mmCIF file with all atom_site columns, C-alpha atoms and ligand atoms in Angstrom:
data_model
loop_
_atom_site.group_PDB
_atom_site.id
_atom_site.type_symbol
_atom_site.label_atom_id
_atom_site.label_alt_id
_atom_site.label_comp_id
_atom_site.label_asym_id
_atom_site.label_entity_id
_atom_site.label_seq_id
_atom_site.pdbx_PDB_ins_code
_atom_site.Cartn_x
_atom_site.Cartn_y
_atom_site.Cartn_z
_atom_site.occupancy
_atom_site.B_iso_or_equiv
_atom_site.pdbx_formal_charge
_atom_site.auth_seq_id
_atom_site.auth_comp_id
_atom_site.auth_asym_id
_atom_site.auth_atom_id
_atom_site.pdbx_PDB_model_num
ATOM   1   C CA  . MET P 1 1   ? 0.000   0.294  -0.008 1.00 97.00 ? 1   MET P CA  1
ATOM   2   C CA  . ASN P 1 2   ? 1.182   3.500  -0.609 1.00 98.00 ? 2   ASN P CA  1
ATOM   3   C CA  . VAL P 1 3   ? 1.620   4.485  3.279  1.00 98.00 ? 3   VAL P CA  1
ATOM   4   C CA  . GLY P 1 4   ? 1.915   8.608  4.331  1.00 98.00 ? 4   GLY P CA  1
ATOM   5   C CA  . VAL P 1 5   ? 3.205   8.730  7.891  1.00 98.00 ? 5   VAL P CA  1
ATOM   6   C CA  . VAL P 1 6   ? 2.368   12.327 8.333  1.00 98.00 ? 6   VAL P CA  1
ATOM   7   C CA  . VAL P 1 7   ? 4.086   13.555 11.414 1.00 98.00 ? 7   VAL P CA  1
ATOM   8   C CA  . TYR P 1 8   ? 4.356   16.876 13.738 1.00 98.00 ? 8   TYR P CA  1
ATOM   9   C CA  . SER P 1 9   ? 7.178   17.304 16.614 1.00 98.00 ? 9   SER P CA  1
ATOM   10  C CA  . LEU P 1 10  ? 8.689   19.523 18.194 1.00 98.00 ? 10  LEU P CA  1
ATOM   11  C CA  . THR P 1 11  ? 11.445  18.144 20.025 1.00 98.00 ? 11  THR P CA  1
ATOM   12  C CA  . GLY P 1 12  ? 11.711  14.843 17.945 1.00 98.00 ? 12  GLY P CA  1
ATOM   13  C CA  . ASN P 1 13  ? 10.081  12.722 20.157 1.00 98.00 ? 13  ASN P CA  1
ATOM   14  C CA  . THR P 1 14  ? 7.337   11.555 17.841 1.00 98.00 ? 14  THR P CA  1
ATOM   15  C CA  . PHE P 1 15  ? 9.519   11.988 14.597 1.00 98.00 ? 15  PHE P CA  1
ATOM   16  C CA  . SER P 1 16  ? 11.675  9.051  16.003 1.00 98.00 ? 16  SER P CA  1
ATOM   17  C CA  . VAL P 1 17  ? 9.042   7.212  16.482 1.00 98.00 ? 17  VAL P CA  1
ATOM   18  C CA  . ALA P 1 18  ? 7.854   7.796  12.717 1.00 98.00 ? 18  ALA P CA  1
ATOM   19  C CA  . GLU P 1 19  ? 11.225  7.019  11.441 1.00 98.00 ? 19  GLU P CA  1
ATOM   20  C CA  . THR P 1 20  ? 10.738  3.653  13.138 1.00 98.00 ? 20  THR P CA  1
ATOM   21  C CA  . LEU P 1 21  ? 7.547   3.289  11.435 1.00 98.00 ? 21  LEU P CA  1
ATOM   22  C CA  . ARG P 1 22  ? 8.893   4.161  8.169  1.00 97.00 ? 22  ARG P CA  1
ATOM   23  C CA  . SER P 1 23  ? 11.645  1.266  7.825  1.00 97.00 ? 23  SER P CA  1
ATOM   24  C CA  . THR P 1 24  ? 8.956   -0.928 10.159 1.00 98.00 ? 24  THR P CA  1
ATOM   25  C CA  . LEU P 1 25  ? 6.732   -0.360 7.091  1.00 98.00 ? 25  LEU P CA  1
ATOM   26  C CA  . ALA P 1 26  ? 8.882   -0.201 3.813  1.00 98.00 ? 26  ALA P CA  1
ATOM   27  C CA  . SER P 1 27  ? 10.208  -3.708 5.164  1.00 97.00 ? 27  SER P CA  1
ATOM   28  C CA  . ALA P 1 28  ? 6.856   -5.292 5.163  1.00 97.00 ? 28  ALA P CA  1
ATOM   29  C CA  . GLY P 1 29  ? 6.708   -4.302 1.651  1.00 97.00 ? 29  GLY P CA  1
ATOM   30  C CA  . HIS P 1 30  ? 4.749   -0.902 1.812  1.00 98.00 ? 30  HIS P CA  1
ATOM   31  C CA  . THR P 1 31  ? 5.744   2.170  -0.057 1.00 98.00 ? 31  THR P CA  1
ATOM   32  C CA  . VAL P 1 32  ? 6.131   4.694  2.160  1.00 98.00 ? 32  VAL P CA  1
ATOM   33  C CA  . SER P 1 33  ? 6.223   8.538  1.847  1.00 97.00 ? 33  SER P CA  1
ATOM   34  C CA  . PHE P 1 34  ? 7.027   10.900 4.770  1.00 95.00 ? 34  PHE P CA  1
ATOM   35  C CA  . GLN P 1 35  ? 5.903   14.514 5.421  1.00 97.00 ? 35  GLN P CA  1
ATOM   36  C CA  . THR P 1 36  ? 6.191   16.698 8.241  1.00 98.00 ? 36  THR P CA  1
ATOM   37  C CA  . ILE P 1 37  ? 3.591   19.175 9.643  1.00 98.00 ? 37  ILE P CA  1
ATOM   38  C CA  . LYS P 1 38  ? 5.048   22.583 9.978  1.00 98.00 ? 38  LYS P CA  1
ATOM   39  C CA  . ALA P 1 39  ? 3.930   26.090 11.541 1.00 98.00 ? 39  ALA P CA  1
ATOM   40  C CA  . GLN P 1 40  ? 5.175   29.421 11.376 1.00 97.00 ? 40  GLN P CA  1
ATOM   41  C CA  . ASN P 1 41  ? 5.563   29.697 15.123 1.00 97.00 ? 41  ASN P CA  1
ATOM   42  C CA  . GLU P 1 42  ? 6.032   26.412 16.919 1.00 97.00 ? 42  GLU P CA  1
ATOM   43  C CA  . ASP P 1 43  ? 6.417   27.632 20.065 1.00 96.00 ? 43  ASP P CA  1
ATOM   44  C CA  . PRO P 1 44  ? 4.604   25.943 22.932 1.00 94.00 ? 44  PRO P CA  1
ATOM   45  C CA  . ASN P 1 45  ? 3.083   28.626 24.213 1.00 92.00 ? 45  ASN P CA  1
ATOM   46  C CA  . ALA P 1 46  ? 2.285   30.431 21.415 1.00 93.00 ? 46  ALA P CA  1
ATOM   47  C CA  . THR P 1 47  ? -0.939  31.684 21.927 1.00 91.00 ? 47  THR P CA  1
ATOM   48  C CA  . GLY P 1 48  ? -3.473  33.382 18.290 1.00 92.00 ? 48  GLY P CA  1
ATOM   49  C CA  . PRO P 1 49  ? -3.942  31.592 14.932 1.00 95.00 ? 49  PRO P CA  1
ATOM   50  C CA  . ILE P 1 50  ? -1.533  29.462 13.756 1.00 97.00 ? 50  ILE P CA  1
ATOM   51  C CA  . LYS P 1 51  ? -0.106  29.418 10.315 1.00 97.00 ? 51  LYS P CA  1
ATOM   52  C CA  . LEU P 1 52  ? 1.225   26.302 8.821  1.00 98.00 ? 52  LEU P CA  1
ATOM   53  C CA  . THR P 1 53  ? 4.222   26.151 6.805  1.00 98.00 ? 53  THR P CA  1
ATOM   54  C CA  . GLN P 1 54  ? 4.047   22.809 5.452  1.00 98.00 ? 54  GLN P CA  1
ATOM   55  C CA  . VAL P 1 55  ? 0.685   20.970 4.964  1.00 97.00 ? 55  VAL P CA  1
ATOM   56  C CA  . PRO P 1 56  ? 0.995   17.440 4.446  1.00 97.00 ? 56  PRO P CA  1
ATOM   57  C CA  . SER P 1 57  ? -1.125  16.157 1.366  1.00 97.00 ? 57  SER P CA  1
ATOM   58  C CA  . LEU P 1 58  ? -3.315  13.006 1.190  1.00 97.00 ? 58  LEU P CA  1
ATOM   59  C CA  . LYS P 1 59  ? -3.223  13.018 -2.733 1.00 97.00 ? 59  LYS P CA  1
ATOM   60  C CA  . GLY P 1 60  ? -2.190  9.563  -4.170 1.00 97.00 ? 60  GLY P CA  1
ATOM   61  C CA  . LEU P 1 61  ? -2.160  7.802  -0.208 1.00 98.00 ? 61  LEU P CA  1
ATOM   62  C CA  . ASP P 1 62  ? -3.776  4.392  0.624  1.00 98.00 ? 62  ASP P CA  1
ATOM   63  C CA  . ALA P 1 63  ? -3.379  5.123  4.263  1.00 98.00 ? 63  ALA P CA  1
ATOM   64  C CA  . VAL P 1 64  ? -2.347  7.301  6.745  1.00 98.00 ? 64  VAL P CA  1
ATOM   65  C CA  . VAL P 1 65  ? -0.050  6.785  9.928  1.00 98.00 ? 65  VAL P CA  1
ATOM   66  C CA  . LEU P 1 66  ? -0.214  10.318 11.744 1.00 98.00 ? 66  LEU P CA  1
ATOM   67  C CA  . GLY P 1 67  ? 1.687   10.741 14.586 1.00 98.00 ? 67  GLY P CA  1
ATOM   68  C CA  . GLY P 1 68  ? 2.373   14.081 17.110 1.00 98.00 ? 68  GLY P CA  1
ATOM   69  C CA  . PRO P 1 69  ? 2.744   14.892 20.664 1.00 98.00 ? 69  PRO P CA  1
ATOM   70  C CA  . VAL P 1 70  ? 0.423   15.038 23.749 1.00 97.00 ? 70  VAL P CA  1
ATOM   71  C CA  . ARG P 1 71  ? -0.233  19.249 24.638 1.00 96.00 ? 71  ARG P CA  1
ATOM   72  C CA  . GLY P 1 72  ? -1.935  19.522 27.944 1.00 95.00 ? 72  GLY P CA  1
ATOM   73  C CA  . PHE P 1 73  ? -3.943  16.603 27.248 1.00 95.00 ? 73  PHE P CA  1
ATOM   74  C CA  . SER P 1 74  ? -5.092  17.326 24.342 1.00 97.00 ? 74  SER P CA  1
ATOM   75  C CA  . THR P 1 75  ? -4.167  16.753 20.773 1.00 98.00 ? 75  THR P CA  1
ATOM   76  C CA  . ALA P 1 76  ? -0.786  19.706 19.787 1.00 98.00 ? 76  ALA P CA  1
ATOM   77  C CA  . PRO P 1 77  ? -2.843  22.515 18.371 1.00 97.00 ? 77  PRO P CA  1
ATOM   78  C CA  . ILE P 1 78  ? -0.380  22.537 15.116 1.00 98.00 ? 78  ILE P CA  1
ATOM   79  C CA  . VAL P 1 79  ? -1.603  19.068 14.929 1.00 98.00 ? 79  VAL P CA  1
ATOM   80  C CA  . LYS P 1 80  ? -5.060  20.178 15.298 1.00 98.00 ? 80  LYS P CA  1
ATOM   81  C CA  . ALA P 1 81  ? -4.731  23.318 12.581 1.00 98.00 ? 81  ALA P CA  1
ATOM   82  C CA  . TYR P 1 82  ? -3.485  20.593 10.340 1.00 98.00 ? 82  TYR P CA  1
ATOM   83  C CA  . LEU P 1 83  ? -6.666  18.739 10.754 1.00 98.00 ? 83  LEU P CA  1
ATOM   84  C CA  . GLU P 1 84  ? -8.898  21.159 10.570 1.00 97.00 ? 84  GLU P CA  1
ATOM   85  C CA  . GLN P 1 85  ? -6.882  22.725 6.836  1.00 95.00 ? 85  GLN P CA  1
ATOM   86  C CA  . ALA P 1 86  ? -6.645  19.382 5.787  1.00 95.00 ? 86  ALA P CA  1
ATOM   87  C CA  . SER P 1 87  ? -8.262  18.257 2.472  1.00 95.00 ? 87  SER P CA  1
ATOM   88  C CA  . ASP P 1 88  ? -11.127 15.411 2.988  1.00 97.00 ? 88  ASP P CA  1
ATOM   89  C CA  . PHE P 1 89  ? -9.927  11.881 4.248  1.00 98.00 ? 89  PHE P CA  1
ATOM   90  C CA  . LYS P 1 90  ? -12.717 10.659 1.948  1.00 97.00 ? 90  LYS P CA  1
ATOM   91  C CA  . GLY P 1 91  ? -12.606 7.558  4.289  1.00 98.00 ? 91  GLY P CA  1
ATOM   92  C CA  . LEU P 1 92  ? -8.799  6.435  4.389  1.00 98.00 ? 92  LEU P CA  1
ATOM   93  C CA  . PRO P 1 93  ? -7.617  4.412  6.870  1.00 98.00 ? 93  PRO P CA  1
ATOM   94  C CA  . VAL P 1 94  ? -5.833  6.173  9.179  1.00 98.00 ? 94  VAL P CA  1
ATOM   95  C CA  . TYR P 1 95  ? -3.286  5.011  12.421 1.00 98.00 ? 95  TYR P CA  1
ATOM   96  C CA  . LEU P 1 96  ? -2.791  8.044  14.778 1.00 98.00 ? 96  LEU P CA  1
ATOM   97  C CA  . TYR P 1 97  ? -0.317  7.019  17.461 1.00 98.00 ? 97  TYR P CA  1
ATOM   98  C CA  . VAL P 1 98  ? 0.690   9.939  19.887 1.00 98.00 ? 98  VAL P CA  1
ATOM   99  C CA  . THR P 1 99  ? 4.210   10.851 22.503 1.00 98.00 ? 99  THR P CA  1
ATOM   100 C CA  . HIS P 1 100 ? 3.446   12.030 25.498 1.00 97.00 ? 100 HIS P CA  1
ATOM   101 C CA  . HIS P 1 101 ? 6.137   12.255 28.790 1.00 96.00 ? 101 HIS P CA  1
ATOM   102 C CA  . PHE P 1 102 ? 4.089   10.434 31.806 1.00 92.00 ? 102 PHE P CA  1
ATOM   103 C CA  . PRO P 1 103 ? 4.801   7.072  32.337 1.00 86.00 ? 103 PRO P CA  1
ATOM   104 C CA  . LEU P 1 104 ? 0.860   5.931  31.941 1.00 86.00 ? 104 LEU P CA  1
ATOM   105 C CA  . ALA P 1 105 ? -1.205  6.085  28.471 1.00 80.00 ? 105 ALA P CA  1
ATOM   106 C CA  . PHE P 1 106 ? -4.479  7.680  30.840 1.00 84.00 ? 106 PHE P CA  1
ATOM   107 C CA  . LEU P 1 107 ? -2.519  10.421 32.092 1.00 82.00 ? 107 LEU P CA  1
ATOM   108 C CA  . GLY P 1 108 ? -2.991  12.040 28.375 1.00 86.00 ? 108 GLY P CA  1
ATOM   109 C CA  . GLY P 1 109 ? -2.160  9.846  25.863 1.00 93.00 ? 109 GLY P CA  1
ATOM   110 C CA  . ASN P 1 110 ? -5.576  8.848  25.692 1.00 95.00 ? 110 ASN P CA  1
ATOM   111 C CA  . SER P 1 111 ? -7.476  12.006 25.523 1.00 96.00 ? 111 SER P CA  1
ATOM   112 C CA  . ALA P 1 112 ? -4.966  12.943 23.302 1.00 97.00 ? 112 ALA P CA  1
ATOM   113 C CA  . LEU P 1 113 ? -6.000  10.122 20.775 1.00 97.00 ? 113 LEU P CA  1
ATOM   114 C CA  . GLY P 1 114 ? -9.751  10.339 21.591 1.00 97.00 ? 114 GLY P CA  1
ATOM   115 C CA  . MET P 1 115 ? -9.873  13.999 20.444 1.00 98.00 ? 115 MET P CA  1
ATOM   116 C CA  . THR P 1 116 ? -7.325  13.058 17.272 1.00 98.00 ? 116 THR P CA  1
ATOM   117 C CA  . ARG P 1 117 ? -9.821  10.723 16.896 1.00 98.00 ? 117 ARG P CA  1
ATOM   118 C CA  . LYS P 1 118 ? -12.879 12.796 16.780 1.00 98.00 ? 118 LYS P CA  1
ATOM   119 C CA  . LEU P 1 119 ? -11.164 15.690 14.634 1.00 98.00 ? 119 LEU P CA  1
ATOM   120 C CA  . VAL P 1 120 ? -10.472 12.581 11.739 1.00 98.00 ? 120 VAL P CA  1
ATOM   121 C CA  . GLU P 1 121 ? -13.637 11.488 11.753 1.00 98.00 ? 121 GLU P CA  1
ATOM   122 C CA  . ALA P 1 122 ? -15.262 15.038 11.226 1.00 98.00 ? 122 ALA P CA  1
ATOM   123 C CA  . LYS P 1 123 ? -12.880 14.528 7.808  1.00 98.00 ? 123 LYS P CA  1
ATOM   124 C CA  . ASN P 1 124 ? -14.043 11.641 6.896  1.00 98.00 ? 124 ASN P CA  1
ATOM   125 C CA  . GLY P 1 125 ? -11.328 9.572  7.930  1.00 98.00 ? 125 GLY P CA  1
ATOM   126 C CA  . ASN P 1 126 ? -11.591 5.407  9.094  1.00 98.00 ? 126 ASN P CA  1
ATOM   127 C CA  . VAL P 1 127 ? -9.588  5.149  12.194 1.00 98.00 ? 127 VAL P CA  1
ATOM   128 C CA  . ILE P 1 128 ? -8.461  1.865  12.046 1.00 98.00 ? 128 ILE P CA  1
ATOM   129 C CA  . GLY P 1 129 ? -5.802  2.150  15.081 1.00 98.00 ? 129 GLY P CA  1
ATOM   130 C CA  . THR P 1 130 ? -4.145  3.919  17.908 1.00 98.00 ? 130 THR P CA  1
ATOM   131 C CA  . GLY P 1 131 ? -1.411  3.400  20.016 1.00 97.00 ? 131 GLY P CA  1
ATOM   132 C CA  . VAL P 1 132 ? 0.442   5.772  22.554 1.00 97.00 ? 132 VAL P CA  1
ATOM   133 C CA  . VAL P 1 133 ? 4.389   5.826  23.712 1.00 97.00 ? 133 VAL P CA  1
ATOM   134 C CA  . ASN P 1 134 ? 5.037   6.866  27.112 1.00 96.00 ? 134 ASN P CA  1
ATOM   135 C CA  . TRP P 1 135 ? 8.501   8.718  26.825 1.00 97.00 ? 135 TRP P CA  1
ATOM   136 C CA  . SER P 1 136 ? 8.871   8.634  30.492 1.00 96.00 ? 136 SER P CA  1
ATOM   137 C CA  . SER P 1 137 ? 8.520   4.992  30.793 1.00 95.00 ? 137 SER P CA  1
ATOM   138 C CA  . LYS P 1 138 ? 10.890  2.140  31.112 1.00 96.00 ? 138 LYS P CA  1
ATOM   139 C CA  . HIS P 1 139 ? 9.108   0.547  28.369 1.00 97.00 ? 139 HIS P CA  1
ATOM   140 C CA  . ARG P 1 140 ? 9.046   2.990  26.107 1.00 97.00 ? 140 ARG P CA  1
ATOM   141 C CA  . PRO P 1 141 ? 11.161  0.616  23.383 1.00 98.00 ? 141 PRO P CA  1
ATOM   142 C CA  . ASP P 1 142 ? 8.065   -1.580 24.096 1.00 98.00 ? 142 ASP P CA  1
ATOM   143 C CA  . ASN P 1 143 ? 5.938   0.554  23.264 1.00 97.00 ? 143 ASN P CA  1
ATOM   144 C CA  . ILE P 1 144 ? 7.839   1.873  20.338 1.00 98.00 ? 144 ILE P CA  1
ATOM   145 C CA  . LYS P 1 145 ? 7.489   -1.918 19.067 1.00 98.00 ? 145 LYS P CA  1
ATOM   146 C CA  . ALA P 1 146 ? 3.736   -1.942 19.554 1.00 98.00 ? 146 ALA P CA  1
ATOM   147 C CA  . VAL P 1 147 ? 3.099   1.307  17.961 1.00 98.00 ? 147 VAL P CA  1
ATOM   148 C CA  . CYS P 1 148 ? 4.979   -0.021 15.091 1.00 98.00 ? 148 CYS P CA  1
ATOM   149 C CA  . ALA P 1 149 ? 3.474   -3.469 15.224 1.00 98.00 ? 149 ALA P CA  1
ATOM   150 C CA  . GLY P 1 150 ? -0.484  -1.990 15.440 1.00 98.00 ? 150 GLY P CA  1
ATOM   151 C CA  . ALA P 1 151 ? 0.774   0.117  12.750 1.00 98.00 ? 151 ALA P CA  1
ATOM   152 C CA  . LEU P 1 152 ? 1.463   -2.721 10.163 1.00 98.00 ? 152 LEU P CA  1
ATOM   153 C CA  . SER P 1 153 ? -1.287  -5.307 11.711 1.00 97.00 ? 153 SER P CA  1
ATOM   154 C CA  . ALA P 1 154 ? -4.010  -2.646 11.045 1.00 98.00 ? 154 ALA P CA  1
ATOM   155 C CA  . LEU P 1 155 ? -2.734  -2.007 7.981  1.00 97.00 ? 155 LEU P CA  1
ATOM   156 C CA  . ASP P 1 156 ? -2.524  -5.542 6.679  1.00 95.00 ? 156 ASP P CA  1
ATOM   157 C CA  . ALA P 1 157 ? -5.929  -5.824 7.510  1.00 96.00 ? 157 ALA P CA  1
ATOM   158 C CA  . LEU P 1 158 ? -7.475  -4.067 4.917  1.00 95.00 ? 158 LEU P CA  1
ATOM   159 C CA  . LYS P 1 159 ? -5.741  -5.870 2.219  1.00 84.00 ? 159 LYS P CA  1
HETATM 160 C C1  . FMN A 2 .   ? 3.135   23.038 26.280 1.00 71.31 ? 201 FMN A C1  1
HETATM 161 C C2  . FMN A 2 .   ? 3.638   21.153 26.375 1.00 71.31 ? 201 FMN A C2  1
HETATM 162 C C3  . FMN A 2 .   ? 2.420   20.719 26.637 1.00 71.31 ? 201 FMN A C3  1
HETATM 163 C C4  . FMN A 2 .   ? 2.239   19.150 27.812 1.00 71.31 ? 201 FMN A C4  1
HETATM 164 N N1  . FMN A 2 .   ? 1.528   18.535 27.746 1.00 71.31 ? 201 FMN A N1  1
HETATM 165 C C5  . FMN A 2 .   ? 1.705   17.403 27.946 1.00 71.31 ? 201 FMN A C5  1
HETATM 166 C C6  . FMN A 2 .   ? 0.617   16.241 28.599 1.00 71.31 ? 201 FMN A C6  1
HETATM 167 O O1  . FMN A 2 .   ? -0.351  17.003 28.826 1.00 71.31 ? 201 FMN A O1  1
HETATM 168 N N2  . FMN A 2 .   ? 0.573   14.951 28.871 1.00 71.31 ? 201 FMN A N2  1
HETATM 169 C C7  . FMN A 2 .   ? 2.266   14.363 29.027 1.00 71.31 ? 201 FMN A C7  1
HETATM 170 O O2  . FMN A 2 .   ? 2.237   13.544 28.963 1.00 71.31 ? 201 FMN A O2  1
HETATM 171 N N3  . FMN A 2 .   ? 3.210   15.133 28.251 1.00 71.31 ? 201 FMN A N3  1
HETATM 172 C C8  . FMN A 2 .   ? 2.692   16.289 27.411 1.00 71.31 ? 201 FMN A C8  1
HETATM 173 N N4  . FMN A 2 .   ? 3.936   17.431 27.489 1.00 71.31 ? 201 FMN A N4  1
HETATM 174 C C9  . FMN A 2 .   ? 5.377   16.610 27.265 1.00 71.31 ? 201 FMN A C9  1
HETATM 175 C C10 . FMN A 2 .   ? 5.149   16.031 25.559 1.00 71.31 ? 201 FMN A C10 1
HETATM 176 O O3  . FMN A 2 .   ? 4.021   15.702 25.018 1.00 71.31 ? 201 FMN A O3  1
HETATM 177 C C11 . FMN A 2 .   ? 6.202   15.255 25.005 1.00 71.31 ? 201 FMN A C11 1
HETATM 178 O O4  . FMN A 2 .   ? 7.208   15.582 25.497 1.00 71.31 ? 201 FMN A O4  1
HETATM 179 C C12 . FMN A 2 .   ? 5.693   14.320 23.586 1.00 71.31 ? 201 FMN A C12 1
HETATM 180 O O5  . FMN A 2 .   ? 6.964   13.228 23.292 1.00 71.31 ? 201 FMN A O5  1
HETATM 181 C C13 . FMN A 2 .   ? 6.510   15.707 22.897 1.00 71.31 ? 201 FMN A C13 1
HETATM 182 O O6  . FMN A 2 .   ? 6.649   14.918 21.659 1.00 71.31 ? 201 FMN A O6  1
HETATM 183 P P1  . FMN A 2 .   ? 7.799   15.643 20.595 1.00 71.31 ? 201 FMN A P1  1
HETATM 184 O O7  . FMN A 2 .   ? 9.372   15.635 20.997 1.00 71.31 ? 201 FMN A O7  1
HETATM 185 O O8  . FMN A 2 .   ? 7.978   14.724 19.383 1.00 71.31 ? 201 FMN A O8  1
HETATM 186 O O9  . FMN A 2 .   ? 7.325   16.932 20.259 1.00 71.31 ? 201 FMN A O9  1
HETATM 187 C C14 . FMN A 2 .   ? 3.937   18.698 26.731 1.00 71.31 ? 201 FMN A C14 1
HETATM 188 C C15 . FMN A 2 .   ? 5.141   19.557 26.131 1.00 71.31 ? 201 FMN A C15 1
HETATM 189 C C16 . FMN A 2 .   ? 4.682   20.889 26.246 1.00 71.31 ? 201 FMN A C16 1
HETATM 190 C C17 . FMN A 2 .   ? 5.609   21.203 25.110 1.00 71.31 ? 201 FMN A C17 1
#
């Protein structure tokens, strides 16, 4: 499948997971493109409207893997701005993952995923799975493996 890995990352955590995802999916035979969401001002304390300078395109994709960091128990505002501006997903399968600081998913990851799911579904995306990487947990490597395995099996189930 033609899979687009779409990621927003400020300090590199979510990006590094995206790179592992990219190699996992490519090794399994998927064609993977990599696109990052960027904004003019990425200061997490900035207020006011977000102006995106890179808006990943969904054109030609069979599925999307979308990753972002948790911000205040919620979807990162730049990911939210992207989903509000993105074109209609038209039923495109989407696997979602987040990275967050805390060691347990219920301390932010799950609520951010729920919010992101609603934003994707509002654009007619079909959420096929979700994953959380708890960055400060000793289980972080296992979390990353689970996200990669989850994305791969969700995509393979579509074949
Ligand atoms: C403004 C701000 C708010 C954050 N809010 C949360 C939060 O609610 N829960 C959490 O676990 N981590 C929170 N974090 C930590 C990030 O989610 C975490 O470090 C993430 O892995 C960063 O990803 P990145 O390196 O891809 O930017 C926050 C970080 C920032 C800068």
